[in-house]
Structures are given as structure tokens and as C-alpha cells.
Amino acid sequence: FLSPCFFCVCVCVCEELNRLNCPIFISATKDVWNASRKYCREKGGDLVVINSREKQVRDAITKMGWNGWIGLSDESEEGTWIWVDGTTLTVKFWDAGQPNNRDEQDEDCVVFEPNRQNPLLSWHDYPCLSRQHAICEKSAANGLRCHEGKSLVGGG
Ligand SMILES: [Ca+2]
Ligand SMILES: [Ca+2]
């Protein structure tokens, strides 16, 4: 069979067995937020939900070197940020000055921009029709567990 990693860049590379079922993976191509979410769901996951400091600073995401959509938006009500799992935003990792609905554009979807200087400041609101890579996550229930200590970017 073809693994999810066959279609994407596998960010989290763990033990040999895990290679066929990456808990965190990013799309090789860019698309708008809705289509990116669909991409993740078709592969048994969803856009990543980052609800802890541990997940925010996870090597696999911070070191990926690309910007990507995460599963957070305020599309239904301006200023009310909701994760794709239906939970509301609690811990926040906005970059300085974000979210800003820049130039009064409707910026309702969130991009993770890896920030090596301060990994806790990396979220930007963007127009949902902007094209970005998707940062997808499979829950432990759907995928095999990734051992945090072994996450790498690319190969391995
Ligand atoms: Ca907004
Ligand atoms: Ca913004």
C-alpha cells in the first residue's frame, strides 16, 4: 500500500515502523486553508492543533523550515479563534503584532512561521485564500506514536 509519507514530506521520522504512518506530516504542495484541511483529513488526520508549549516547540514543526497552515481560524466570528477539533484557543503563540487583520484584509486563518530566535512566537493570521503548505497531524489513535526524542526533519 502507499503510505501518507509517499505523498508528502515526512517531518517526523521515528522508528522504522513509524515511517509508514507519520504523526506529523506536511503537504508537498501549497493550497488554501480549506483545501489544506481536506488534504490532511483524506490522509486520516487533520490540520495540527497546537494546544501546549510542548507541541509548539516540537522539533519536527519548528525545524521544518517552511511556513504552513495550522488548524486554527476565526472565520465564523472575528476575534474568536477555534481549533479544528472544536476547542477554543487557550495557550497562544502569536508572533509580535499578530493577529492583526493586516490592512483590514480578512485574515482568518493561521500560518505557523518557524521562528528559530523564539519558537514561542510563530503564529500569523493570513487570508484563508492564501496558499500555504498544510501541517497535518494524526492522533495517536489513528497513527503510531512518535517518540519525541527521535523526531528529525526529512530522511533518517
Ligand atoms: Ca480575523
Ligand atoms: Ca496577520
PDB file of C-alpha atoms and ligand atoms in Angstrom:
ATOM      1  CA  PHE A   1       0.000   0.000   0.000  1.00  0.00           C
ATOM      2  CA  LEU A   2       1.026   3.629  -0.322  1.00  0.00           C
ATOM      3  CA  SER A   3       1.776   5.353   2.939  1.00  0.00           C
ATOM      4  CA  PRO A   4       0.892   9.002   3.675  1.00  0.00           C
ATOM      5  CA  CYS A   5       4.629   9.687   3.510  1.00  0.00           C
ATOM      6  CA  PHE A   6       4.617   8.656  -0.103  1.00  0.00           C
ATOM      7  CA  PHE A   7       2.664  11.804  -0.902  1.00  0.00           C
ATOM      8  CA  CYS A   8       4.290  14.266   1.409  1.00  0.00           C
ATOM      9  CA  VAL A   9       7.433  15.312   3.144  1.00  0.00           C
ATOM     10  CA  CYS A  10       7.532  13.353   6.353  1.00  0.00           C
ATOM     11  CA  VAL A  11       8.582  15.740   9.063  1.00  0.00           C
ATOM     12  CA  CYS A  12       8.583  13.428  11.992  1.00  0.00           C
ATOM     13  CA  VAL A  13      10.707  10.434  11.274  1.00  0.00           C
ATOM     14  CA  CYS A  14      10.756   7.994  14.110  1.00  0.00           C
ATOM     15  CA  GLU A  15      11.422   4.321  14.369  1.00  0.00           C
ATOM     16  CA  GLU A  16      11.419   2.197  11.265  1.00  0.00           C
ATOM     17  CA  LEU A  17       7.833   1.090  11.847  1.00  0.00           C
ATOM     18  CA  ASN A  18       6.587   4.652  12.134  1.00  0.00           C
ATOM     19  CA  ARG A  19       7.806   5.612   8.709  1.00  0.00           C
ATOM     20  CA  LEU A  20       4.637   4.414   7.107  1.00  0.00           C
ATOM     21  CA  ASN A  21       2.402   6.410   9.381  1.00  0.00           C
ATOM     22  CA  CYS A  22       3.825   9.797  10.285  1.00  0.00           C
ATOM     23  CA  PRO A  23       2.063  11.514  13.220  1.00  0.00           C
ATOM     24  CA  ILE A  24       3.089  14.923  11.821  1.00  0.00           C
ATOM     25  CA  PHE A  25       3.386  15.431   8.097  1.00  0.00           C
ATOM     26  CA  ILE A  26       3.311  18.351   5.722  1.00  0.00           C
ATOM     27  CA  SER A  27       1.970  18.592   2.214  1.00  0.00           C
ATOM     28  CA  ALA A  28       4.438  18.874  -0.635  1.00  0.00           C
ATOM     29  CA  THR A  29       2.260  21.455  -2.379  1.00  0.00           C
ATOM     30  CA  LYS A  30       0.562  24.676  -1.236  1.00  0.00           C
ATOM     31  CA  ASP A  31      -3.139  25.354  -1.151  1.00  0.00           C
ATOM     32  CA  VAL A  32      -5.806  27.494   0.514  1.00  0.00           C
ATOM     33  CA  TRP A  33      -6.760  26.707   4.138  1.00  0.00           C
ATOM     34  CA  ASN A  34      -9.919  24.702   3.387  1.00  0.00           C
ATOM     35  CA  ALA A  35      -8.256  22.559   0.747  1.00  0.00           C
ATOM     36  CA  SER A  36      -5.256  22.030   3.035  1.00  0.00           C
ATOM     37  CA  ARG A  37      -7.548  20.813   5.766  1.00  0.00           C
ATOM     38  CA  LYS A  38      -9.189  18.431   3.289  1.00  0.00           C
ATOM     39  CA  TYR A  39      -5.753  17.122   2.328  1.00  0.00           C
ATOM     40  CA  CYS A  40      -4.992  16.251   5.967  1.00  0.00           C
ATOM     41  CA  ARG A  41      -8.399  14.644   6.519  1.00  0.00           C
ATOM     42  CA  GLU A  42      -8.134  12.495   3.426  1.00  0.00           C
ATOM     43  CA  LYS A  43      -4.995  11.052   4.956  1.00  0.00           C
ATOM     44  CA  GLY A  44      -6.653  10.207   8.240  1.00  0.00           C
ATOM     45  CA  GLY A  45      -5.618  13.300  10.173  1.00  0.00           C
ATOM     46  CA  ASP A  46      -6.452  16.982  10.371  1.00  0.00           C
ATOM     47  CA  LEU A  47      -4.585  20.272  10.447  1.00  0.00           C
ATOM     48  CA  VAL A  48      -2.419  20.269  13.560  1.00  0.00           C
ATOM     49  CA  VAL A  49      -3.858  21.536  16.859  1.00  0.00           C
ATOM     50  CA  ILE A  50      -1.177  23.187  18.990  1.00  0.00           C
ATOM     51  CA  ASN A  51      -2.553  23.443  22.496  1.00  0.00           C
ATOM     52  CA  SER A  52       0.565  23.152  24.601  1.00  0.00           C
ATOM     53  CA  ARG A  53       4.026  24.621  24.800  1.00  0.00           C
ATOM     54  CA  GLU A  54       5.416  21.135  24.235  1.00  0.00           C
ATOM     55  CA  LYS A  55       3.664  20.838  20.887  1.00  0.00           C
ATOM     56  CA  GLN A  56       4.585  24.384  19.875  1.00  0.00           C
ATOM     57  CA  VAL A  57       8.297  23.775  20.313  1.00  0.00           C
ATOM     58  CA  ARG A  58       8.251  20.260  18.898  1.00  0.00           C
ATOM     59  CA  ASP A  59      11.376  19.914  16.776  1.00  0.00           C
ATOM     60  CA  ALA A  60       9.510  18.422  13.879  1.00  0.00           C
ATOM     61  CA  ILE A  61       7.459  21.583  13.322  1.00  0.00           C
ATOM     62  CA  THR A  62       9.955  24.219  14.392  1.00  0.00           C
ATOM     63  CA  LYS A  63      12.733  22.864  12.210  1.00  0.00           C
ATOM     64  CA  MET A  64      10.700  22.165   9.120  1.00  0.00           C
ATOM     65  CA  GLY A  65      11.896  25.389   7.512  1.00  0.00           C
ATOM     66  CA  TRP A  66       8.579  26.052   5.734  1.00  0.00           C
ATOM     67  CA  ASN A  67       5.523  28.024   6.655  1.00  0.00           C
ATOM     68  CA  GLY A  68       2.338  26.032   6.943  1.00  0.00           C
ATOM     69  CA  TRP A  69      -1.330  26.176   7.891  1.00  0.00           C
ATOM     70  CA  ILE A  70      -2.332  25.026  11.343  1.00  0.00           C
ATOM     71  CA  GLY A  71      -5.869  24.109  12.383  1.00  0.00           C
ATOM     72  CA  LEU A  72      -6.891  27.476  13.836  1.00  0.00           C
ATOM     73  CA  SER A  73      -9.256  30.098  12.433  1.00  0.00           C
ATOM     74  CA  ASP A  74     -11.653  32.891  13.395  1.00  0.00           C
ATOM     75  CA  GLU A  75     -13.730  32.584  10.240  1.00  0.00           C
ATOM     76  CA  SER A  76     -17.074  32.106  11.985  1.00  0.00           C
ATOM     77  CA  GLU A  77     -16.653  35.060  14.359  1.00  0.00           C
ATOM     78  CA  GLU A  78     -13.929  37.666  14.058  1.00  0.00           C
ATOM     79  CA  GLY A  79     -11.610  37.502  17.041  1.00  0.00           C
ATOM     80  CA  THR A  80     -12.905  34.151  18.320  1.00  0.00           C
ATOM     81  CA  TRP A  81     -10.242  31.601  17.472  1.00  0.00           C
ATOM     82  CA  ILE A  82     -11.388  27.992  17.199  1.00  0.00           C
ATOM     83  CA  TRP A  83      -9.304  24.872  16.584  1.00  0.00           C
ATOM     84  CA  VAL A  84     -10.414  22.268  14.058  1.00  0.00           C
ATOM     85  CA  ASP A  85     -11.223  19.907  16.954  1.00  0.00           C
ATOM     86  CA  GLY A  86     -13.819  22.449  18.161  1.00  0.00           C
ATOM     87  CA  THR A  87     -11.857  23.683  21.165  1.00  0.00           C
ATOM     88  CA  THR A  88     -11.246  27.370  21.811  1.00  0.00           C
ATOM     89  CA  LEU A  89      -7.818  28.929  21.903  1.00  0.00           C
ATOM     90  CA  THR A  90      -6.130  28.874  25.311  1.00  0.00           C
ATOM     91  CA  VAL A  91      -2.330  28.899  25.033  1.00  0.00           C
ATOM     92  CA  LYS A  92      -1.239  31.294  22.269  1.00  0.00           C
ATOM     93  CA  PHE A  93       1.976  31.542  20.305  1.00  0.00           C
ATOM     94  CA  TRP A  94       1.347  34.598  18.110  1.00  0.00           C
ATOM     95  CA  ASP A  95       4.336  36.400  16.676  1.00  0.00           C
ATOM     96  CA  ALA A  96       4.763  40.032  17.751  1.00  0.00           C
ATOM     97  CA  GLY A  97       1.930  42.206  16.455  1.00  0.00           C
ATOM     98  CA  GLN A  98      -0.248  39.228  15.418  1.00  0.00           C
ATOM     99  CA  PRO A  99      -3.091  38.650  14.886  1.00  0.00           C
ATOM    100  CA  ASN A 100      -3.566  41.945  13.051  1.00  0.00           C
ATOM    101  CA  ASN A 101      -6.056  41.536  10.165  1.00  0.00           C
ATOM    102  CA  ARG A 102      -3.346  43.343   8.223  1.00  0.00           C
ATOM    103  CA  ASP A 103      -4.516  46.282   6.117  1.00  0.00           C
ATOM    104  CA  GLU A 104      -8.020  45.367   7.182  1.00  0.00           C
ATOM    105  CA  GLN A 105      -7.903  42.301   5.000  1.00  0.00           C
ATOM    106  CA  ASP A 106      -9.936  39.468   6.327  1.00  0.00           C
ATOM    107  CA  GLU A 107      -7.167  37.413   7.899  1.00  0.00           C
ATOM    108  CA  ASP A 108      -8.980  34.496   9.486  1.00  0.00           C
ATOM    109  CA  CYS A 109      -6.616  31.519   9.182  1.00  0.00           C
ATOM    110  CA  VAL A 110      -3.343  30.843  10.923  1.00  0.00           C
ATOM    111  CA  VAL A 111       0.099  30.139   9.496  1.00  0.00           C
ATOM    112  CA  PHE A 112       2.949  28.698  11.511  1.00  0.00           C
ATOM    113  CA  GLU A 113       6.157  30.517  10.560  1.00  0.00           C
ATOM    114  CA  PRO A 114       9.064  28.690  12.188  1.00  0.00           C
ATOM    115  CA  ASN A 115      10.938  31.155  14.411  1.00  0.00           C
ATOM    116  CA  ARG A 116      14.376  29.989  15.419  1.00  0.00           C
ATOM    117  CA  GLN A 117      15.016  33.030  17.616  1.00  0.00           C
ATOM    118  CA  ASN A 118      11.938  32.464  19.710  1.00  0.00           C
ATOM    119  CA  PRO A 119       9.952  29.317  18.936  1.00  0.00           C
ATOM    120  CA  LEU A 120       7.125  30.585  21.136  1.00  0.00           C
ATOM    121  CA  LEU A 121       6.399  33.453  18.697  1.00  0.00           C
ATOM    122  CA  SER A 122       5.459  31.936  15.367  1.00  0.00           C
ATOM    123  CA  TRP A 123       1.775  32.301  14.502  1.00  0.00           C
ATOM    124  CA  HIS A 124       0.445  34.773  11.912  1.00  0.00           C
ATOM    125  CA  ASP A 125      -3.123  35.340  10.794  1.00  0.00           C
ATOM    126  CA  TYR A 126      -3.370  35.250   6.975  1.00  0.00           C
ATOM    127  CA  PRO A 127      -6.189  35.454   4.448  1.00  0.00           C
ATOM    128  CA  CYS A 128      -7.634  31.921   4.240  1.00  0.00           C
ATOM    129  CA  LEU A 129      -7.278  32.055   0.440  1.00  0.00           C
ATOM    130  CA  SER A 130      -3.515  32.455   0.697  1.00  0.00           C
ATOM    131  CA  ARG A 131      -1.653  29.336  -0.454  1.00  0.00           C
ATOM    132  CA  GLN A 132       0.475  27.503   2.090  1.00  0.00           C
ATOM    133  CA  HIS A 133       1.724  24.038   2.916  1.00  0.00           C
ATOM    134  CA  ALA A 134      -0.520  22.030   5.251  1.00  0.00           C
ATOM    135  CA  ILE A 135       0.859  20.918   8.615  1.00  0.00           C
ATOM    136  CA  CYS A 136      -1.133  17.809   9.388  1.00  0.00           C
ATOM    137  CA  GLU A 137      -1.356  15.651  12.458  1.00  0.00           C
ATOM    138  CA  LYS A 138      -2.623  12.169  13.056  1.00  0.00           C
ATOM    139  CA  SER A 139      -3.762  11.447  16.574  1.00  0.00           C
ATOM    140  CA  ALA A 140      -2.109   8.621  18.450  1.00  0.00           C
ATOM    141  CA  ALA A 141      -5.358   6.729  17.999  1.00  0.00           C
ATOM    142  CA  ASN A 142      -5.081   6.907  14.216  1.00  0.00           C
ATOM    143  CA  GLY A 143      -1.373   6.620  13.818  1.00  0.00           C
ATOM    144  CA  LEU A 144       1.557   5.095  15.564  1.00  0.00           C
ATOM    145  CA  ARG A 145       3.174   7.026  18.339  1.00  0.00           C
ATOM    146  CA  CYS A 146       6.109   9.243  17.562  1.00  0.00           C
ATOM    147  CA  HIS A 147       8.885   9.235  20.104  1.00  0.00           C
ATOM    148  CA  GLU A 148       9.581  12.905  20.675  1.00  0.00           C
ATOM    149  CA  GLY A 149      13.288  12.436  21.176  1.00  0.00           C
ATOM    150  CA  LYS A 150      13.707  10.888  17.768  1.00  0.00           C
ATOM    151  CA  SER A 151      11.992  13.454  15.614  1.00  0.00           C
ATOM    152  CA  LEU A 152      14.068  14.740  12.729  1.00  0.00           C
ATOM    153  CA  VAL A 153      13.427  16.773   9.641  1.00  0.00           C
ATOM    154  CA  GLY A 154      13.469  14.800   6.430  1.00  0.00           C
ATOM    155  CA  GLY A 155      15.309  11.496   5.943  1.00  0.00           C
ATOM    156  CA  GLY A 156      16.795   9.418   8.719  1.00  0.00           C
TER     157      GLY A 156
HETATM  158 CA    CA B   1      -9.642  37.523  11.602  1.00  0.00          CA
HETATM  159 CA    CA B   2      -1.536  38.917  10.096  1.00  0.00          CA
END
